Amino acid sequence: MEFPIEDADYPEVGDEGVFFVKCRPQDADILDIVCSESRVFIGYPPWRRGAEYDPANMASCVVDLGAAGEDWKGQTSPHRAMTTNRRFAQCVTRGWIVAIPRPGKSKCWLAEIADEFELIDDPPWRTQYLDLRRELGLPCSDEASHVGDVVQSWRFTNPVPVPFCRIPRWITYQLQSRQTIGMVKSFPDLGLDAYRALRPFRSEEHTSE
């Protein structure tokens, strides 16, 4: 069965929702940082026009997508992904389920969003992330470009690794899209609800690695 997935599927404000974040900024798998910091990160930071990069004060050089009244037009080089990220930043709220898929590990980490979207001013994992890129043989000379990928985030609670084979196929189909962030859609006409399908896993123990 094919399910229609559109790039323009944006989240709606509500208490129950499911979205996925790949957490692979510029080819780096940061799952260990995600789990140790209990945060998911989105890339494509909207840099403030004319501002200088300051790793100890990222709010001075990156527009906060979640803040009401922020000067959205004050960013440089608008990108479609930034508009998508802004929509998620303003809609995703506490209680939503976030999925972090890792098909290569045959697992998907599921967690519950604990707080509103947050722009981290002075990320303590900055050096760890840059070191990881070096270990992986990935470029890291443009520090601002890379640190900007790990400051826009949501905090979550209790990530649960769930075997891919246990997740309904109509959901895993969506998790394997090319998007770096996206909604996991429900199909009410077919009686399929993503939140209710994944919520039971949050109360189970899947601790095998």
mmCIF file of C-alpha atoms in Angstrom:
data_model
loop_
_atom_site.group_PDB
_atom_site.id
_atom_site.type_symbol
_atom_site.label_atom_id
_atom_site.label_comp_id
_atom_site.label_asym_id
_atom_site.label_seq_id
_atom_site.Cartn_x
_atom_site.Cartn_y
_atom_site.Cartn_z
ATOM 1 C CA MET A 1 0.000 0.000 0.000
ATOM 2 C CA GLU A 2 1.348 3.453 -0.898
ATOM 3 C CA PHE A 3 0.872 6.412 1.428
ATOM 4 C CA PRO A 4 1.045 9.964 0.063
ATOM 5 C CA ILE A 5 3.926 11.876 1.658
ATOM 6 C CA GLU A 6 4.306 15.487 0.611
ATOM 7 C CA ASP A 7 7.334 17.707 1.254
ATOM 8 C CA ALA A 8 4.937 20.471 2.294
ATOM 9 C CA ASP A 9 3.390 18.460 5.143
ATOM 10 C CA TYR A 10 3.847 20.803 8.090
ATOM 11 C CA PRO A 11 2.880 20.183 11.705
ATOM 12 C CA GLU A 12 -0.208 21.649 13.297
ATOM 13 C CA VAL A 13 -0.345 22.978 16.834
ATOM 14 C CA GLY A 14 -1.711 20.280 19.122
ATOM 15 C CA ASP A 15 -1.057 18.135 22.171
ATOM 16 C CA GLU A 16 -0.404 14.911 20.276
ATOM 17 C CA GLY A 17 1.947 14.654 17.366
ATOM 18 C CA VAL A 18 4.798 12.565 16.015
ATOM 19 C CA PHE A 19 7.767 13.839 14.060
ATOM 20 C CA PHE A 20 11.178 12.519 13.113
ATOM 21 C CA VAL A 21 14.605 14.115 13.134
ATOM 22 C CA LYS A 22 17.536 12.399 11.428
ATOM 23 C CA CYS A 23 20.283 14.072 13.525
ATOM 24 C CA ARG A 24 22.977 13.564 10.886
ATOM 25 C CA PRO A 25 24.312 17.096 10.336
ATOM 26 C CA GLN A 26 26.528 17.287 7.274
ATOM 27 C CA ASP A 27 27.061 13.493 7.200
ATOM 28 C CA ALA A 28 27.950 13.095 10.896
ATOM 29 C CA ASP A 29 25.926 10.588 12.921
ATOM 30 C CA ILE A 30 25.529 12.322 16.294
ATOM 31 C CA LEU A 31 23.291 9.723 17.939
ATOM 32 C CA ASP A 32 25.675 9.386 20.920
ATOM 33 C CA ILE A 33 25.521 13.146 21.582
ATOM 34 C CA VAL A 34 21.748 13.135 21.091
ATOM 35 C CA CYS A 35 21.305 10.406 23.710
ATOM 36 C CA SER A 36 23.855 11.735 26.203
ATOM 37 C CA GLU A 37 22.421 15.267 26.067
ATOM 38 C CA SER A 38 18.772 14.145 25.709
ATOM 39 C CA ARG A 39 18.286 16.535 22.799
ATOM 40 C CA VAL A 40 17.432 16.351 19.124
ATOM 41 C CA PHE A 41 18.997 18.929 16.840
ATOM 42 C CA ILE A 42 18.004 20.528 13.552
ATOM 43 C CA GLY A 43 20.387 22.140 11.089
ATOM 44 C CA TYR A 44 20.120 25.028 8.621
ATOM 45 C CA PRO A 45 20.604 27.753 11.243
ATOM 46 C CA PRO A 46 19.180 31.127 10.152
ATOM 47 C CA TRP A 47 22.193 33.387 10.628
ATOM 48 C CA ARG A 48 21.555 37.007 11.548
ATOM 49 C CA ARG A 49 22.503 39.411 8.811
ATOM 50 C CA GLY A 50 25.769 41.202 9.610
ATOM 51 C CA ALA A 51 26.396 39.317 12.872
ATOM 52 C CA GLU A 52 29.726 37.694 13.711
ATOM 53 C CA TYR A 53 29.933 34.082 14.863
ATOM 54 C CA ASP A 54 30.211 33.833 18.654
ATOM 55 C CA PRO A 55 30.205 30.244 19.997
ATOM 56 C CA ALA A 56 29.562 31.517 23.527
ATOM 57 C CA ASN A 57 26.557 33.599 22.471
ATOM 58 C CA MET A 58 24.837 31.890 19.571
ATOM 59 C CA ALA A 59 21.673 33.951 20.083
ATOM 60 C CA SER A 60 23.661 36.962 18.928
ATOM 61 C CA CYS A 61 24.274 35.443 15.504
ATOM 62 C CA VAL A 62 21.404 32.951 14.971
ATOM 63 C CA VAL A 63 17.714 33.871 14.768
ATOM 64 C CA ASP A 64 15.665 31.983 17.386
ATOM 65 C CA LEU A 65 13.016 30.151 15.367
ATOM 66 C CA GLY A 66 10.860 29.494 18.419
ATOM 67 C CA ALA A 67 10.752 32.995 19.864
ATOM 68 C CA ALA A 68 7.673 35.083 19.243
ATOM 69 C CA GLY A 69 8.477 38.434 17.715
ATOM 70 C CA GLU A 70 11.915 37.436 16.423
ATOM 71 C CA ASP A 71 13.027 39.280 13.298
ATOM 72 C CA TRP A 72 12.593 36.446 10.811
ATOM 73 C CA LYS A 73 13.475 38.808 7.959
ATOM 74 C CA GLY A 74 16.781 39.606 9.641
ATOM 75 C CA GLN A 75 18.373 36.357 8.557
ATOM 76 C CA THR A 76 20.735 35.875 5.648
ATOM 77 C CA SER A 77 20.156 33.564 2.690
ATOM 78 C CA PRO A 78 16.661 32.201 3.493
ATOM 79 C CA HIS A 79 16.356 28.503 2.669
ATOM 80 C CA ARG A 80 13.230 26.396 2.333
ATOM 81 C CA ALA A 81 14.518 24.146 5.120
ATOM 82 C CA MET A 82 14.626 27.135 7.480
ATOM 83 C CA THR A 83 10.965 27.848 6.830
ATOM 84 C CA THR A 84 10.170 24.203 7.552
ATOM 85 C CA ASN A 85 12.255 24.291 10.734
ATOM 86 C CA ARG A 86 10.505 27.452 11.874
ATOM 87 C CA ARG A 87 7.129 25.793 11.509
ATOM 88 C CA PHE A 88 8.264 22.822 13.591
ATOM 89 C CA ALA A 89 9.875 25.083 16.201
ATOM 90 C CA GLN A 90 6.588 26.892 16.725
ATOM 91 C CA CYS A 91 4.292 23.854 16.668
ATOM 92 C CA VAL A 92 6.114 20.992 18.393
ATOM 93 C CA THR A 93 5.475 21.085 22.108
ATOM 94 C CA ARG A 94 5.801 19.043 25.274
ATOM 95 C CA GLY A 95 4.332 15.549 24.986
ATOM 96 C CA TRP A 96 5.000 15.040 21.284
ATOM 97 C CA ILE A 97 6.839 11.889 20.260
ATOM 98 C CA VAL A 98 10.093 12.296 18.361
ATOM 99 C CA ALA A 99 11.551 9.453 16.323
ATOM 100 C CA ILE A 100 15.261 9.199 15.558
ATOM 101 C CA PRO A 101 15.537 6.478 12.900
ATOM 102 C CA ARG A 102 18.657 4.393 12.393
ATOM 103 C CA PRO A 103 17.783 1.790 9.743
ATOM 104 C CA GLY A 104 21.432 0.736 9.609
ATOM 105 C CA LYS A 105 21.173 -0.355 13.243
ATOM 106 C CA SER A 106 17.723 -1.864 12.610
ATOM 107 C CA LYS A 107 16.351 0.422 15.323
ATOM 108 C CA CYS A 108 14.476 3.643 15.861
ATOM 109 C CA TRP A 109 14.836 5.684 19.039
ATOM 110 C CA LEU A 110 11.531 7.042 20.341
ATOM 111 C CA ALA A 111 11.376 9.770 22.970
ATOM 112 C CA GLU A 112 8.930 12.280 24.392
ATOM 113 C CA ILE A 113 9.532 15.994 23.960
ATOM 114 C CA ALA A 114 10.017 17.570 27.397
ATOM 115 C CA ASP A 115 10.278 21.297 26.623
ATOM 116 C CA GLU A 116 9.644 23.896 23.963
ATOM 117 C CA PHE A 117 12.132 24.523 21.164
ATOM 118 C CA GLU A 118 15.360 26.078 22.425
ATOM 119 C CA LEU A 119 18.327 27.882 20.913
ATOM 120 C CA ILE A 120 21.386 26.963 22.991
ATOM 121 C CA ASP A 121 23.659 29.969 23.515
ATOM 122 C CA ASP A 122 26.858 28.210 24.565
ATOM 123 C CA PRO A 123 26.580 24.488 23.693
ATOM 124 C CA PRO A 124 28.796 22.441 26.065
ATOM 125 C CA TRP A 125 28.991 19.676 23.437
ATOM 126 C CA ARG A 126 30.592 21.971 20.839
ATOM 127 C CA THR A 127 34.110 20.533 21.237
ATOM 128 C CA GLN A 128 32.787 16.971 21.407
ATOM 129 C CA TYR A 129 30.941 17.437 18.128
ATOM 130 C CA LEU A 130 33.914 18.983 16.329
ATOM 131 C CA ASP A 131 36.159 16.193 17.634
ATOM 132 C CA LEU A 132 33.655 13.642 16.342
ATOM 133 C CA ARG A 133 33.784 15.174 12.884
ATOM 134 C CA ARG A 134 37.573 14.932 12.913
ATOM 135 C CA GLU A 135 37.441 11.302 14.036
ATOM 136 C CA LEU A 136 35.061 10.531 11.171
ATOM 137 C CA GLY A 137 37.323 12.290 8.682
ATOM 138 C CA LEU A 138 34.670 14.918 7.963
ATOM 139 C CA PRO A 139 35.337 18.611 7.250
ATOM 140 C CA CYS A 140 35.285 20.876 10.296
ATOM 141 C CA SER A 141 37.371 23.908 9.299
ATOM 142 C CA ASP A 142 34.244 26.101 9.030
ATOM 143 C CA GLU A 143 33.426 25.909 12.733
ATOM 144 C CA ALA A 144 30.441 28.249 12.573
ATOM 145 C CA SER A 145 28.745 26.121 9.921
ATOM 146 C CA HIS A 146 29.047 23.003 12.061
ATOM 147 C CA VAL A 147 28.331 24.424 15.507
ATOM 148 C CA GLY A 148 25.241 26.072 14.049
ATOM 149 C CA ASP A 149 23.927 22.569 13.328
ATOM 150 C CA VAL A 150 23.870 21.592 17.019
ATOM 151 C CA VAL A 151 22.316 24.588 18.789
ATOM 152 C CA GLN A 152 18.676 24.451 17.624
ATOM 153 C CA SER A 153 17.009 21.742 19.655
ATOM 154 C CA TRP A 154 14.293 20.183 21.751
ATOM 155 C CA ARG A 155 15.008 18.383 25.025
ATOM 156 C CA PHE A 156 13.438 14.940 25.373
ATOM 157 C CA THR A 157 13.027 12.285 28.064
ATOM 158 C CA ASN A 158 13.846 8.573 28.187
ATOM 159 C CA PRO A 159 14.799 7.567 24.642
ATOM 160 C CA VAL A 160 13.674 4.001 23.889
ATOM 161 C CA PRO A 161 15.414 1.988 21.133
ATOM 162 C CA VAL A 162 12.720 0.027 19.298
ATOM 163 C CA PRO A 163 13.508 -2.624 16.660
ATOM 164 C CA PHE A 164 12.455 -1.389 13.236
ATOM 165 C CA CYS A 165 10.612 -4.637 12.626
ATOM 166 C CA ARG A 166 8.207 -3.866 15.485
ATOM 167 C CA ILE A 167 7.135 -0.500 14.111
ATOM 168 C CA PRO A 168 4.224 -0.541 11.636
ATOM 169 C CA ARG A 169 5.432 -0.419 8.056
ATOM 170 C CA TRP A 170 3.280 2.569 7.207
ATOM 171 C CA ILE A 171 5.345 4.486 9.774
ATOM 172 C CA THR A 172 8.807 3.143 8.859
ATOM 173 C CA TYR A 173 8.007 4.032 5.248
ATOM 174 C CA GLN A 174 7.798 7.658 6.340
ATOM 175 C CA LEU A 175 10.850 7.498 8.610
ATOM 176 C CA GLN A 176 13.042 6.533 5.672
ATOM 177 C CA SER A 177 12.210 9.595 3.587
ATOM 178 C CA ARG A 178 15.039 11.860 2.428
ATOM 179 C CA GLN A 179 13.891 14.720 4.638
ATOM 180 C CA THR A 180 16.033 15.570 7.670
ATOM 181 C CA ILE A 181 12.937 16.510 9.687
ATOM 182 C CA GLY A 182 9.306 15.719 9.015
ATOM 183 C CA MET A 183 5.923 14.765 10.319
ATOM 184 C CA VAL A 184 4.905 11.161 10.793
ATOM 185 C CA LYS A 185 1.461 11.424 9.265
ATOM 186 C CA SER A 186 -1.682 9.676 10.406
ATOM 187 C CA PHE A 187 -4.308 8.410 7.996
ATOM 188 C CA PRO A 188 -7.657 8.767 9.777
ATOM 189 C CA ASP A 189 -9.611 7.486 6.780
ATOM 190 C CA LEU A 190 -7.705 4.207 7.111
ATOM 191 C CA GLY A 191 -7.933 4.124 10.901
ATOM 192 C CA LEU A 192 -4.188 4.731 11.276
ATOM 193 C CA ASP A 193 -2.998 7.072 14.045
ATOM 194 C CA ALA A 194 0.765 7.567 14.400
ATOM 195 C CA TYR A 195 0.697 8.832 17.995
ATOM 196 C CA ARG A 196 -1.431 5.948 19.252
ATOM 197 C CA ALA A 197 0.622 3.444 17.265
ATOM 198 C CA LEU A 198 3.912 4.551 18.847
ATOM 199 C CA ARG A 199 2.776 5.582 22.308
ATOM 200 C CA PRO A 200 2.733 1.993 23.708
ATOM 201 C CA PHE A 201 6.454 1.622 22.984
ATOM 202 C CA ARG A 202 7.164 4.474 25.382
ATOM 203 C CA SER A 203 6.044 2.301 28.310
ATOM 204 C CA GLU A 204 8.011 -0.773 27.256
ATOM 205 C CA GLU A 205 11.620 -1.676 27.940
ATOM 206 C CA HIS A 206 13.772 -2.206 24.853
ATOM 207 C CA THR A 207 17.247 -2.121 26.313
ATOM 208 C CA SER A 208 19.098 -4.554 24.088
ATOM 209 C CA GLU A 209 21.816 -2.933 21.999
#
